[in-house]
Amino acid sequence: MKGISDMPTVVKRGTRYLARVRKQGFAPVSRTFTKRADARTWGRRVEADMEAGRWVERPQEVPTLSVAIGEYRLRVAVHLKGSRDYGYSFKELEVSSLAARPVD
């Protein structure tokens, strides 16, 4: 019996292409590209690496609530009306016991 998929899947999403590789015994892997050819090449390479035993899954880094709040303050909150008032609430959250918990 073959694995889950015998070829990588490439799907058009708007103006970009999503390459998805699903192989039995491995977690699904996906990545987005601007060119369809790049997506197909990447998918084939990942699948070949999985079959050859060269594929190493890298765990995603999950930010803590404190890090997520800090990013939000820098990128979004500074543009909001009343951003100074939000800052007080953010400070309370950043020092709470929840701040060290992962966001996932």
PDB file of C-alpha atoms in Angstrom:
ATOM      1  CA  MET A   1       0.000   0.000   0.000  1.00  0.00           C
ATOM      2  CA  LYS A   2       1.308   3.420  -0.900  1.00  0.00           C
ATOM      3  CA  GLY A   3       1.389   6.357   1.524  1.00  0.00           C
ATOM      4  CA  ILE A   4      -1.320   8.938   1.904  1.00  0.00           C
ATOM      5  CA  SER A   5      -0.217  10.772  -1.234  1.00  0.00           C
ATOM      6  CA  ASP A   6       1.973   9.859  -4.160  1.00  0.00           C
ATOM      7  CA  MET A   7       2.510  13.471  -5.236  1.00  0.00           C
ATOM      8  CA  PRO A   8       2.625  16.873  -3.589  1.00  0.00           C
ATOM      9  CA  THR A   9      -0.564  18.919  -3.935  1.00  0.00           C
ATOM     10  CA  VAL A  10      -0.434  22.468  -5.309  1.00  0.00           C
ATOM     11  CA  VAL A  11      -3.510  24.676  -4.868  1.00  0.00           C
ATOM     12  CA  LYS A  12      -3.971  28.221  -6.120  1.00  0.00           C
ATOM     13  CA  ARG A  13      -4.946  30.622  -3.314  1.00  0.00           C
ATOM     14  CA  GLY A  14      -5.612  34.061  -4.757  1.00  0.00           C
ATOM     15  CA  THR A  15      -2.404  35.115  -6.474  1.00  0.00           C
ATOM     16  CA  ARG A  16      -0.233  32.586  -4.618  1.00  0.00           C
ATOM     17  CA  TYR A  17       0.218  28.805  -4.672  1.00  0.00           C
ATOM     18  CA  LEU A  18       0.029  26.542  -1.637  1.00  0.00           C
ATOM     19  CA  ALA A  19       2.177  23.414  -1.822  1.00  0.00           C
ATOM     20  CA  ARG A  20       1.137  20.624   0.527  1.00  0.00           C
ATOM     21  CA  VAL A  21       2.945  17.334   1.152  1.00  0.00           C
ATOM     22  CA  ARG A  22       1.240  14.557   3.078  1.00  0.00           C
ATOM     23  CA  LYS A  23       3.123  11.339   3.550  1.00  0.00           C
ATOM     24  CA  GLN A  24       2.273   8.465   5.862  1.00  0.00           C
ATOM     25  CA  GLY A  25       4.460   8.531   8.971  1.00  0.00           C
ATOM     26  CA  PHE A  26       5.084  12.285   8.725  1.00  0.00           C
ATOM     27  CA  ALA A  27       3.159  15.359   9.803  1.00  0.00           C
ATOM     28  CA  PRO A  28       1.634  17.299   6.884  1.00  0.00           C
ATOM     29  CA  VAL A  29       3.892  20.091   5.593  1.00  0.00           C
ATOM     30  CA  SER A  30       2.849  23.136   3.574  1.00  0.00           C
ATOM     31  CA  ARG A  31       4.365  26.317   2.220  1.00  0.00           C
ATOM     32  CA  THR A  32       3.173  29.205   0.032  1.00  0.00           C
ATOM     33  CA  PHE A  33       4.864  30.402  -3.172  1.00  0.00           C
ATOM     34  CA  THR A  34       4.308  33.093  -5.785  1.00  0.00           C
ATOM     35  CA  LYS A  35       5.105  30.743  -8.690  1.00  0.00           C
ATOM     36  CA  ARG A  36       3.447  27.400  -9.346  1.00  0.00           C
ATOM     37  CA  ALA A  37       6.733  25.886 -10.588  1.00  0.00           C
ATOM     38  CA  ASP A  38       8.476  26.806  -7.327  1.00  0.00           C
ATOM     39  CA  ALA A  39       5.675  25.171  -5.331  1.00  0.00           C
ATOM     40  CA  ARG A  40       5.896  21.946  -7.338  1.00  0.00           C
ATOM     41  CA  THR A  41       9.705  21.841  -7.069  1.00  0.00           C
ATOM     42  CA  TRP A  42       9.609  22.364  -3.303  1.00  0.00           C
ATOM     43  CA  GLY A  43       6.918  19.696  -2.884  1.00  0.00           C
ATOM     44  CA  ARG A  44       8.878  17.127  -4.853  1.00  0.00           C
ATOM     45  CA  ARG A  45      12.073  17.915  -2.938  1.00  0.00           C
ATOM     46  CA  VAL A  46      10.340  17.568   0.449  1.00  0.00           C
ATOM     47  CA  GLU A  47       8.708  14.304  -0.599  1.00  0.00           C
ATOM     48  CA  ALA A  48      12.061  12.934  -1.823  1.00  0.00           C
ATOM     49  CA  ASP A  49      13.702  13.941   1.461  1.00  0.00           C
ATOM     50  CA  MET A  50      10.949  12.133   3.400  1.00  0.00           C
ATOM     51  CA  GLU A  51      11.393   8.972   1.363  1.00  0.00           C
ATOM     52  CA  ALA A  52      15.189   9.081   1.712  1.00  0.00           C
ATOM     53  CA  GLY A  53      15.041   9.671   5.463  1.00  0.00           C
ATOM     54  CA  ARG A  54      16.622  13.131   5.252  1.00  0.00           C
ATOM     55  CA  TRP A  55      13.501  15.064   6.314  1.00  0.00           C
ATOM     56  CA  VAL A  56      13.745  16.569   9.785  1.00  0.00           C
ATOM     57  CA  GLU A  57      10.588  18.066  11.237  1.00  0.00           C
ATOM     58  CA  ARG A  58      11.230  21.374  12.944  1.00  0.00           C
ATOM     59  CA  PRO A  59       8.883  22.245  15.777  1.00  0.00           C
ATOM     60  CA  GLN A  60       7.242  25.648  15.483  1.00  0.00           C
ATOM     61  CA  GLU A  61       8.113  28.183  18.105  1.00  0.00           C
ATOM     62  CA  VAL A  62       5.005  29.127  20.037  1.00  0.00           C
ATOM     63  CA  PRO A  63       5.155  32.624  21.533  1.00  0.00           C
ATOM     64  CA  THR A  64       4.092  33.325  25.075  1.00  0.00           C
ATOM     65  CA  LEU A  65       1.215  35.678  25.802  1.00  0.00           C
ATOM     66  CA  SER A  66       3.721  38.301  26.894  1.00  0.00           C
ATOM     67  CA  VAL A  67       5.545  38.159  23.545  1.00  0.00           C
ATOM     68  CA  ALA A  68       2.251  38.249  21.613  1.00  0.00           C
ATOM     69  CA  ILE A  69       1.067  41.292  23.557  1.00  0.00           C
ATOM     70  CA  GLY A  70       4.382  43.027  22.943  1.00  0.00           C
ATOM     71  CA  GLU A  71       4.079  42.433  19.184  1.00  0.00           C
ATOM     72  CA  TYR A  72       0.483  43.659  19.225  1.00  0.00           C
ATOM     73  CA  ARG A  73       1.492  46.811  21.085  1.00  0.00           C
ATOM     74  CA  LEU A  74       4.204  47.592  18.543  1.00  0.00           C
ATOM     75  CA  ARG A  75       2.297  46.774  15.365  1.00  0.00           C
ATOM     76  CA  VAL A  76      -1.394  47.412  16.011  1.00  0.00           C
ATOM     77  CA  ALA A  77      -2.143  49.252  19.237  1.00  0.00           C
ATOM     78  CA  VAL A  78      -0.012  52.307  18.395  1.00  0.00           C
ATOM     79  CA  HIS A  79      -2.415  53.055  15.521  1.00  0.00           C
ATOM     80  CA  LEU A  80      -5.582  52.765  17.598  1.00  0.00           C
ATOM     81  CA  LYS A  81      -7.472  55.623  19.135  1.00  0.00           C
ATOM     82  CA  GLY A  82      -6.853  55.471  22.889  1.00  0.00           C
ATOM     83  CA  SER A  83      -3.635  53.507  22.544  1.00  0.00           C
ATOM     84  CA  ARG A  84      -2.273  55.051  25.737  1.00  0.00           C
ATOM     85  CA  ASP A  85      -5.218  53.652  27.692  1.00  0.00           C
ATOM     86  CA  TYR A  86      -4.698  50.203  26.167  1.00  0.00           C
ATOM     87  CA  GLY A  87      -1.115  50.331  27.387  1.00  0.00           C
ATOM     88  CA  TYR A  88      -2.256  50.147  31.003  1.00  0.00           C
ATOM     89  CA  SER A  89      -4.290  47.022  30.358  1.00  0.00           C
ATOM     90  CA  PHE A  90      -1.436  45.434  28.442  1.00  0.00           C
ATOM     91  CA  LYS A  91       0.969  46.085  31.330  1.00  0.00           C
ATOM     92  CA  GLU A  92      -1.397  44.318  33.739  1.00  0.00           C
ATOM     93  CA  LEU A  93      -1.604  41.302  31.444  1.00  0.00           C
ATOM     94  CA  GLU A  94       2.152  41.170  30.900  1.00  0.00           C
ATOM     95  CA  VAL A  95       2.862  40.876  34.638  1.00  0.00           C
ATOM     96  CA  SER A  96       0.065  38.381  35.322  1.00  0.00           C
ATOM     97  CA  SER A  97       0.637  34.651  35.709  1.00  0.00           C
ATOM     98  CA  LEU A  98      -0.885  34.104  32.244  1.00  0.00           C
ATOM     99  CA  ALA A  99       1.953  36.011  30.539  1.00  0.00           C
ATOM    100  CA  ALA A 100       4.323  33.032  30.639  1.00  0.00           C
ATOM    101  CA  ARG A 101       1.802  30.628  29.044  1.00  0.00           C
ATOM    102  CA  PRO A 102       2.122  29.724  25.348  1.00  0.00           C
ATOM    103  CA  VAL A 103      -0.495  31.231  23.063  1.00  0.00           C
ATOM    104  CA  ASP A 104      -1.304  28.034  21.161  1.00  0.00           C
TER     105      ASP A 104
END
